[in-house]
Tab-separated table of C-alpha atoms in Angstrom:
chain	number	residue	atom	x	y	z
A	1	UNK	CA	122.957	93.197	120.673
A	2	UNK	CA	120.464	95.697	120.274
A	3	UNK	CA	116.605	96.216	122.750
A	4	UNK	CA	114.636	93.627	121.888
A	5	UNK	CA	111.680	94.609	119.923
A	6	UNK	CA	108.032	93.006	119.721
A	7	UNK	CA	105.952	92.686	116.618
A	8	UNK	CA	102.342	92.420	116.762
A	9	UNK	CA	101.046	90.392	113.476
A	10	UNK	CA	102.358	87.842	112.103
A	11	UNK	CA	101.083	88.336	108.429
A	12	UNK	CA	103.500	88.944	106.066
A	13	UNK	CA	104.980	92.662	106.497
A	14	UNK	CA	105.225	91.514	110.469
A	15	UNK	CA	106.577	88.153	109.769
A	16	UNK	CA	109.566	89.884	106.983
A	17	UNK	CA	110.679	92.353	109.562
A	18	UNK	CA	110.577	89.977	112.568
A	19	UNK	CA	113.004	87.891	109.980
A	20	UNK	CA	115.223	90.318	108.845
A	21	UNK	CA	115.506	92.001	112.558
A	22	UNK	CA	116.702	88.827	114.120
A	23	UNK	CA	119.065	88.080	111.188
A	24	UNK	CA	120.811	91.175	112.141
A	25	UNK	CA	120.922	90.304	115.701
A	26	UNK	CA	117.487	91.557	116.993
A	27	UNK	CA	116.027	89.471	119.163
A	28	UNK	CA	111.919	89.649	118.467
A	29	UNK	CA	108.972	88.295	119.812
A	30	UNK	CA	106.462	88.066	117.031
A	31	UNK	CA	102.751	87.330	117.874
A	32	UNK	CA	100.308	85.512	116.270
A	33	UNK	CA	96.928	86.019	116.255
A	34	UNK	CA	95.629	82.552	116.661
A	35	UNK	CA	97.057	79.344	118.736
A	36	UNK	CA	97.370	77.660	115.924
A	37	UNK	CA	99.361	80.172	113.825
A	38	UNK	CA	101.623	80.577	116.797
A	39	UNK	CA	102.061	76.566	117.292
A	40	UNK	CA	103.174	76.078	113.636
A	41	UNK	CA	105.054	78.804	113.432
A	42	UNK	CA	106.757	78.015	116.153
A	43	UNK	CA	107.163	74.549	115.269
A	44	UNK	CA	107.926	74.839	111.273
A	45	UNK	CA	109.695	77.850	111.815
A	46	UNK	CA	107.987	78.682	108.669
A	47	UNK	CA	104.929	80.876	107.997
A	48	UNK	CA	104.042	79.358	105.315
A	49	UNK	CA	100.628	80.934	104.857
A	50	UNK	CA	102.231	84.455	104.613
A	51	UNK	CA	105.311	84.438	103.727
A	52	UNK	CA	105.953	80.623	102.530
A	53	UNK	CA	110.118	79.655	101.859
A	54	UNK	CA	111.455	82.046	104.308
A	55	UNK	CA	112.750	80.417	107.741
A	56	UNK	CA	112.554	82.379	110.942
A	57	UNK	CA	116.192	82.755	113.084
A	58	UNK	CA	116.496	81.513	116.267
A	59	UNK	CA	116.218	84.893	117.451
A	60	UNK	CA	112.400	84.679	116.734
A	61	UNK	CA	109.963	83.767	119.462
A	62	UNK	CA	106.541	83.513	118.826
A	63	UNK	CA	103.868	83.533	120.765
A	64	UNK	CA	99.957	83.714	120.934
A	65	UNK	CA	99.856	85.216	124.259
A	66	UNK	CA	99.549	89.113	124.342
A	67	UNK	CA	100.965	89.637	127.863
A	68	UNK	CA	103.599	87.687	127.077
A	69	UNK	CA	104.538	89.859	123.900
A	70	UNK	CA	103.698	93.410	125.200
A	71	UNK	CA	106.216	92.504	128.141
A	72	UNK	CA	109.034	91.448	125.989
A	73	UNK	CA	110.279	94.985	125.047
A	74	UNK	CA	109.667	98.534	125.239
A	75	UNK	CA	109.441	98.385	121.318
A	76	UNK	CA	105.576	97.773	120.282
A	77	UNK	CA	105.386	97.404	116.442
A	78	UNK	CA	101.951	97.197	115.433
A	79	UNK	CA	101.707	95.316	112.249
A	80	UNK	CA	97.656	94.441	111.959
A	81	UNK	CA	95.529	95.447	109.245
A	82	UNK	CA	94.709	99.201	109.619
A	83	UNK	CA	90.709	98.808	110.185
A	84	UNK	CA	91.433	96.321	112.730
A	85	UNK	CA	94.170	98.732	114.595
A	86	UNK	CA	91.530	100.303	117.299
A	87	UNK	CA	90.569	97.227	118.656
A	88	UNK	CA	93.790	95.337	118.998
A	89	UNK	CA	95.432	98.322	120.561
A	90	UNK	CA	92.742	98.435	123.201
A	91	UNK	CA	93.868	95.149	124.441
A	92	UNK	CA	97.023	96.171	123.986
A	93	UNK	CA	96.752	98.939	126.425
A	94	UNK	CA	96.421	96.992	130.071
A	95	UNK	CA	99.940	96.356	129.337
A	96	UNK	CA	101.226	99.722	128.771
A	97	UNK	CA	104.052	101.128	130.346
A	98	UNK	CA	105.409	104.954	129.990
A	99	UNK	CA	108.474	103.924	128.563
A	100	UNK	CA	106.896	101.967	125.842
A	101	UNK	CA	107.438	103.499	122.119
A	102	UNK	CA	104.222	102.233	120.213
A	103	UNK	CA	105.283	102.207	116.324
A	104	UNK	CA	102.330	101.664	113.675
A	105	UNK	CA	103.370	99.679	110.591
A	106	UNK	CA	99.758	99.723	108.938
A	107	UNK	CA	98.884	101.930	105.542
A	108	UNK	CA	95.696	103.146	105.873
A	109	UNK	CA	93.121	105.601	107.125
A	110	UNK	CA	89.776	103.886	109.542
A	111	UNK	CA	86.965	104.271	107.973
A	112	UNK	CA	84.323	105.501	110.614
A	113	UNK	CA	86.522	107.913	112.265
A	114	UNK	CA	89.467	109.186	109.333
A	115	UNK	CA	92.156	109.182	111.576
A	116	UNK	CA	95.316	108.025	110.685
A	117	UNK	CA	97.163	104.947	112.206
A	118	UNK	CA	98.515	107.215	114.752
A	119	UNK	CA	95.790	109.196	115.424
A	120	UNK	CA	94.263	105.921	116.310
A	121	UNK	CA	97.180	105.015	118.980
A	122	UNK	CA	97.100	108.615	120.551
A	123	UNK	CA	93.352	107.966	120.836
A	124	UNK	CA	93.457	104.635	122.774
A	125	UNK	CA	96.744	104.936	124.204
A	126	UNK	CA	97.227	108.392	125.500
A	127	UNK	CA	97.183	109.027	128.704
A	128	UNK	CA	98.820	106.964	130.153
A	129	UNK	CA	100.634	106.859	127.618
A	130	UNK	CA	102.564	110.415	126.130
A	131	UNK	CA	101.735	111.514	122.624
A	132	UNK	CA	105.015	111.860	121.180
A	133	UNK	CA	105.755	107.706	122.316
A	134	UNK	CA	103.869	107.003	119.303
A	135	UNK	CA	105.386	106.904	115.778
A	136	UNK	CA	104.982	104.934	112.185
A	137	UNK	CA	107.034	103.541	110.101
A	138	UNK	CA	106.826	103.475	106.253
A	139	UNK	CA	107.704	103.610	103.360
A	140	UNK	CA	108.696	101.197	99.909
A	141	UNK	CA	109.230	98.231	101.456
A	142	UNK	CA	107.536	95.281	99.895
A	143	UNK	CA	107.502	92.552	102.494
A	144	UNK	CA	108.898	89.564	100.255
A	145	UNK	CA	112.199	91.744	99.678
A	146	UNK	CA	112.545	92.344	103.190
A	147	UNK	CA	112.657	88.996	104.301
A	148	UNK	CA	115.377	88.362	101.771
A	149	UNK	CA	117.807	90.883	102.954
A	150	UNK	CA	117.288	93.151	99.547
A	151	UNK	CA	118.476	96.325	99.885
A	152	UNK	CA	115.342	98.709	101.048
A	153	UNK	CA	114.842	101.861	102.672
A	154	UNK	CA	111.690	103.246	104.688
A	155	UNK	CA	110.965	106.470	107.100
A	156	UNK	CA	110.103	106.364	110.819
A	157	UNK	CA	108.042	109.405	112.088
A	158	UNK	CA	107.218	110.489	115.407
A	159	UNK	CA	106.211	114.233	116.632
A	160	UNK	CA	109.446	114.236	119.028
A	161	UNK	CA	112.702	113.898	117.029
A	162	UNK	CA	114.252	111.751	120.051
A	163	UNK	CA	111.347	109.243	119.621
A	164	UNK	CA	111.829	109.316	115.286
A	165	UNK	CA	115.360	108.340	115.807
A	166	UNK	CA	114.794	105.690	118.453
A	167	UNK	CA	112.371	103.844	116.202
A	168	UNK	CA	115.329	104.581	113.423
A	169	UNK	CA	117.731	103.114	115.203
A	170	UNK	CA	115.816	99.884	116.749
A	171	UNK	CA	114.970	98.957	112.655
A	172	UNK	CA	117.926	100.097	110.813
A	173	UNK	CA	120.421	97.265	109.693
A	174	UNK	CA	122.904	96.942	107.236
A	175	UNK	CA	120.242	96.184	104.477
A	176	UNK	CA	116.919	97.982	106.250
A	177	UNK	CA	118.268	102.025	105.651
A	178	UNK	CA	115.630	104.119	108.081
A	179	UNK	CA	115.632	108.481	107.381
A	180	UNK	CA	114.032	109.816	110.473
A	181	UNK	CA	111.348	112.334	110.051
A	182	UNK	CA	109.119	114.793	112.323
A	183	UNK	CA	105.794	114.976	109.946
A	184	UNK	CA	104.001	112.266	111.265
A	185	UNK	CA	100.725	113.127	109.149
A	186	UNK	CA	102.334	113.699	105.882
A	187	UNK	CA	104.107	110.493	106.284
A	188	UNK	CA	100.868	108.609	106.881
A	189	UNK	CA	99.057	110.463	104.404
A	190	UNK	CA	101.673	109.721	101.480
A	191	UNK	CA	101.768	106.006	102.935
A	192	UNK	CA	98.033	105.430	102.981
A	193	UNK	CA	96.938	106.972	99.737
A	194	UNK	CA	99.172	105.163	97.433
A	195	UNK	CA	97.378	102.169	98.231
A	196	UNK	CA	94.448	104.335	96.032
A	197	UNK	CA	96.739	104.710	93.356
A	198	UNK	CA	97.803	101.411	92.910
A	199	UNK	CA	94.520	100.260	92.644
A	200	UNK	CA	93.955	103.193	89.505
A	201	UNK	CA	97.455	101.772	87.992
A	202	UNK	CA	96.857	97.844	88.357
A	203	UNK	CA	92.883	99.390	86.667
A	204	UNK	CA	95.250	100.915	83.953
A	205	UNK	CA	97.086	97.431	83.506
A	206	UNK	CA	94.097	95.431	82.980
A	207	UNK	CA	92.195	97.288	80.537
A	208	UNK	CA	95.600	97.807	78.573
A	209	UNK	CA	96.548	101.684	78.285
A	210	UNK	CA	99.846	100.747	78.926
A	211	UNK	CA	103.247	102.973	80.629
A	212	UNK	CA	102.267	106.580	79.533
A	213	UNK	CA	98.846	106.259	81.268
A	214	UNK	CA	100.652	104.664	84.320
A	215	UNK	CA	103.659	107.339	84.853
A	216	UNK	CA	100.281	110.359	84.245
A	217	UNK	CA	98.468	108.337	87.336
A	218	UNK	CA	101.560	108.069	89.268
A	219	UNK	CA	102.548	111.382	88.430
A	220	UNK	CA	99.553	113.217	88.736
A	221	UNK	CA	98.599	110.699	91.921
A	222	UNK	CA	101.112	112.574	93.677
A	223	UNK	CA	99.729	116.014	93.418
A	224	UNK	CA	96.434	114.808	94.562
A	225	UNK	CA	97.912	113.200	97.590
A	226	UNK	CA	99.908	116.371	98.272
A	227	UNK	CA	96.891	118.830	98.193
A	228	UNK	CA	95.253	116.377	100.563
A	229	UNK	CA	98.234	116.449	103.034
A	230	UNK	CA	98.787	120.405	103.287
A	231	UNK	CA	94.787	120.613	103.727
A	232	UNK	CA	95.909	118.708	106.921
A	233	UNK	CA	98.970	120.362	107.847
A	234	UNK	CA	101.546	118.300	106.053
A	235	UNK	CA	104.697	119.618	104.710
A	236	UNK	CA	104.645	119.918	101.494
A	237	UNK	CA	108.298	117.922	100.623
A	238	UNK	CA	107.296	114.911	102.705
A	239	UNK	CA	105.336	114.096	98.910
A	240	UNK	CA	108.411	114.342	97.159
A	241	UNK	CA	110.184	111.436	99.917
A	242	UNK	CA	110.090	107.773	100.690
A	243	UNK	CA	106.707	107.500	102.110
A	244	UNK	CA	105.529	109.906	98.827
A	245	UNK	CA	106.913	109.134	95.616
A	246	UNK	CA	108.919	106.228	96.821
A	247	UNK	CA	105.958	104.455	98.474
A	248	UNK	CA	103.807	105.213	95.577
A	249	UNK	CA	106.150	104.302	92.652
A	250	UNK	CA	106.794	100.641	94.218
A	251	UNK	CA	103.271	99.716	94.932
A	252	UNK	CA	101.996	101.272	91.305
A	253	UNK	CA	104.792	99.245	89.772
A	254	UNK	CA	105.599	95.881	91.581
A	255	UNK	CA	104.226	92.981	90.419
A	256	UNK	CA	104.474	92.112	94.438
A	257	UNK	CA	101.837	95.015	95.096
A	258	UNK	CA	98.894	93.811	96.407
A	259	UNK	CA	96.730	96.707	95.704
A	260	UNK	CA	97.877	96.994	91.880
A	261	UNK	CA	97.017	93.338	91.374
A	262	UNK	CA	93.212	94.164	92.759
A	263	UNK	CA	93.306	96.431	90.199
A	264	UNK	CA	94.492	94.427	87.783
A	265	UNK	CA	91.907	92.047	87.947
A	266	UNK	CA	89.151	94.482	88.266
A	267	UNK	CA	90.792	96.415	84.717
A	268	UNK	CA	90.466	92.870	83.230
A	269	UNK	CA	86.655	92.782	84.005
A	270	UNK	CA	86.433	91.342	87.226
A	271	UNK	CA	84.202	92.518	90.064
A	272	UNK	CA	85.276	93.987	93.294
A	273	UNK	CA	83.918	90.785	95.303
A	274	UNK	CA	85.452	88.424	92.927
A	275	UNK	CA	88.882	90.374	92.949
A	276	UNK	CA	88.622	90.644	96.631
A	277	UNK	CA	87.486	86.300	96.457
A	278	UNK	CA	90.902	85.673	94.719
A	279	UNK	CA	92.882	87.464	97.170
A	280	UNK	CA	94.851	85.790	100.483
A	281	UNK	CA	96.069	88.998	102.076
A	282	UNK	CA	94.293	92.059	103.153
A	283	UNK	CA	94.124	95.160	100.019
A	284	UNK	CA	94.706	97.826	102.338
A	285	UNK	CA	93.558	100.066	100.019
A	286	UNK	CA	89.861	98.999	99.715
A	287	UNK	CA	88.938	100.284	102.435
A	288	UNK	CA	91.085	103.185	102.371
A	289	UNK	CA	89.621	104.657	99.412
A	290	UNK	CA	86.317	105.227	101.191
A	291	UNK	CA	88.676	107.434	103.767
A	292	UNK	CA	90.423	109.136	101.263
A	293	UNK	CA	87.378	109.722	99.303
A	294	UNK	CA	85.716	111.187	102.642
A	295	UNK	CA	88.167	112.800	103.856
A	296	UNK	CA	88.494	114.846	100.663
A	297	UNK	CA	85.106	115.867	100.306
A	298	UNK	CA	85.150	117.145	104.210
A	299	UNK	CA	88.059	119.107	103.223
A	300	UNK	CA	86.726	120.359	99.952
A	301	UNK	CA	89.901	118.651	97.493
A	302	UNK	CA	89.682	118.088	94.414
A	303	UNK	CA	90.944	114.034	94.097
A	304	UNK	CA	89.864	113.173	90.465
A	305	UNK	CA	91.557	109.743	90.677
A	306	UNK	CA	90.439	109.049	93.968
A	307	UNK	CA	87.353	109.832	92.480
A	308	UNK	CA	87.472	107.483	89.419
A	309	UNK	CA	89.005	104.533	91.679
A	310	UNK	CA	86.124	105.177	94.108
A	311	UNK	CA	83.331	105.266	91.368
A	312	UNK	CA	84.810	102.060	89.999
A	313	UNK	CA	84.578	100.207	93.623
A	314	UNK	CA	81.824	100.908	95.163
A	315	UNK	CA	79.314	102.649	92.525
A	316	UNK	CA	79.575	100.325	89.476
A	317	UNK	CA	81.247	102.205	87.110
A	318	UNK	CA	83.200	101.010	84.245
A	319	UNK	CA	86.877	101.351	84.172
A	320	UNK	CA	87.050	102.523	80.538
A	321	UNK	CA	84.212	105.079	81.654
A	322	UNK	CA	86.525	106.690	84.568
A	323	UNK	CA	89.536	106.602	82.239
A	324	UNK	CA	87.329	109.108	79.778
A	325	UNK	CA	85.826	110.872	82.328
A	326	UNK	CA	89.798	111.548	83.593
A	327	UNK	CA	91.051	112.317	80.317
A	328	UNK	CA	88.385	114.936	79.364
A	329	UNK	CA	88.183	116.922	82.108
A	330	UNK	CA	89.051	120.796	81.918
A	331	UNK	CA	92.482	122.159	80.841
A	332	UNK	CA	94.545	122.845	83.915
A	333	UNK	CA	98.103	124.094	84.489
A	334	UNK	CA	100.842	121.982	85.954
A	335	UNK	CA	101.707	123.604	89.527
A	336	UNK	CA	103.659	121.972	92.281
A	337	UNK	CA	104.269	124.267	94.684
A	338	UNK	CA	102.451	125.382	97.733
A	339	UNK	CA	100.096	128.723	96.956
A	340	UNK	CA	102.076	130.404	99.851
A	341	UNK	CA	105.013	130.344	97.777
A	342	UNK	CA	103.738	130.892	94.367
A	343	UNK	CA	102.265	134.098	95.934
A	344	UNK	CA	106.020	135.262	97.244
């Protein structure tokens, strides 16, 4: 039997991999943010607020005490919403040990500060705690599939190779395929903006433009994302990987993507608070289009989707108004490569 492994969140992306760890032979300790959750959980063996018709294995313990989870296993797999990441780590972090990998499973970029999910960790955690113990995980892996044992395949990324393959090997199964990979900020970029893009394509589904519209915002999604990750330092083929096209392909495309539906409703003529009202789960990538949006004008990119999904959210714009204003700007010329080796 492989290291046990603890999950921290018991929503839906936490409760799928707690799931389909243990049905592999993982034992996990899942916790739940409230008594309550915990106590039916534990009880039902169900989370039916989540993720409702899947049962939890035997090999799932839950628990609502946070001591009790942090001491379970050297594994920490943070699964909370990303803008609430800072805060639970820090009372995480009276239970650190050194030999504790911390591995963050939220999409997104916090909103006051623009650091990624890992950023975040190294900021609370480190010292005691050494930088290259902290990793992600990501990736197209829609939570409901998951749980069902469907076929998917995600990236784990950590700065030190040895710590990328130990969160590969503690979360690959026979159905869970994990690719290590060293470029932890490209990774989290790629991961994090999709959520944006989703939000432009479920936009493009409610108002009606149909597929070509989609593949150009998917498409030329991409190369925004990628100029905003090699402004950063990324590497510029991370884009072209699971936690780029991948990641950004399934959420602009699922009908289980929570960030495309948003969209959706707000193409279809909806508001952002009555979207938002409708909703049970968290749209990561609310909130992450502020970053995103910031984080491009601090680095001086040009994002004209972010852009139009940004105008749309928070200044009032019309989607059918962003759609021209995309479609009408200046002639440009399709390049994909890095200027460094354009110039060569």
């Amino acid at each position: 039997m492989s290291a046990p492994i603890s999950i921290f969140g018991a929503g839906s992306w936490g409760t799928a991999l707690a799931v389909h760890l243990a049905q592999s032979g993982r034992s996990v300790t899942l916790w739940a943010r409230r008594d309550e959750q915990a106590s039916e959980l534990s009880d039902t063996r169900r989370n039916q607020e989540y993720l409702p018709g899947i049962a939890l294995p035997p090999l799932v313990q839950v628990t609502s005490d946070l001591e009790e989870a942090a001491m379970a296993s050297d594994m920490w797999a943070i699964a909370v919403p990303s803008q609430q990441v800072r805060s639970f780590v820090s009372r995480l972090r009276p239970y650190l040990r050194p030999d504790v990998i911390a591995v963050s499973l939220a999409k997104g970029i916090e909103n006051d500060t623009l650091m990624t999910m890992s950023q975040v960790l190294e900021d609370v955690l480190v010292p005691p705690l050494d930088r290259e113990r902290i990793g992600v995980l990501y990736g197209p892996s829609h939570a409901e599939e998951v749980a069902e044992g469907r076929p998917t395949t995600v990236v784990a990324a950590a700065h030190a190779s040895s710590v990328a393959e130990s969160v590969q090997e503690a979360f690959m199964t026979d159905r869970l395929r994990v690719y290590a990979n060293t470029d932890v900020i490209g990774v989290e970029i790629g991961g994090s903006a999709k959520n944006v893009l989703a939000i432009a394509a479920g936009i493009s589904d409610g108002v009606g433009y149909g597929d070509n519209a989609k593949a150009a915002l998917v498409t030329r999604g991409i190369a925004e994302i990628k100029r905003l990750g090699l402004a950063l330092g990324a590497d510029a083929m991370t884009f072209a990987g699971l936690a780029g096209i991948g990641d950004l392909v399934v959420t602009c495309m699922s009908r289980h993507s929570r960030n495309r539906g948003l969209g959706e409703q707000i193409g279809s003529g909806k508001t952002l608070d009555e979207a938002l009202g409708s909703m049970h789960m968290v749209a990561e990538g609310v909130k992450t289009t502020r970053s995103i949006h910031d984080l491009a004008e601090r680095h001086h990119i040009e994002m004209p989707i972010t852009e139009a999904v940004y105008a749309v959210l928070f200044e009032g714009r019309r989607p059918h108004e962003m759609m021209e204003k995309l479609m009408t700007r200046s002639a440009k010329r399709e390049n994909w490569l890095p200027e460094v080796l354009q110039e060569s």
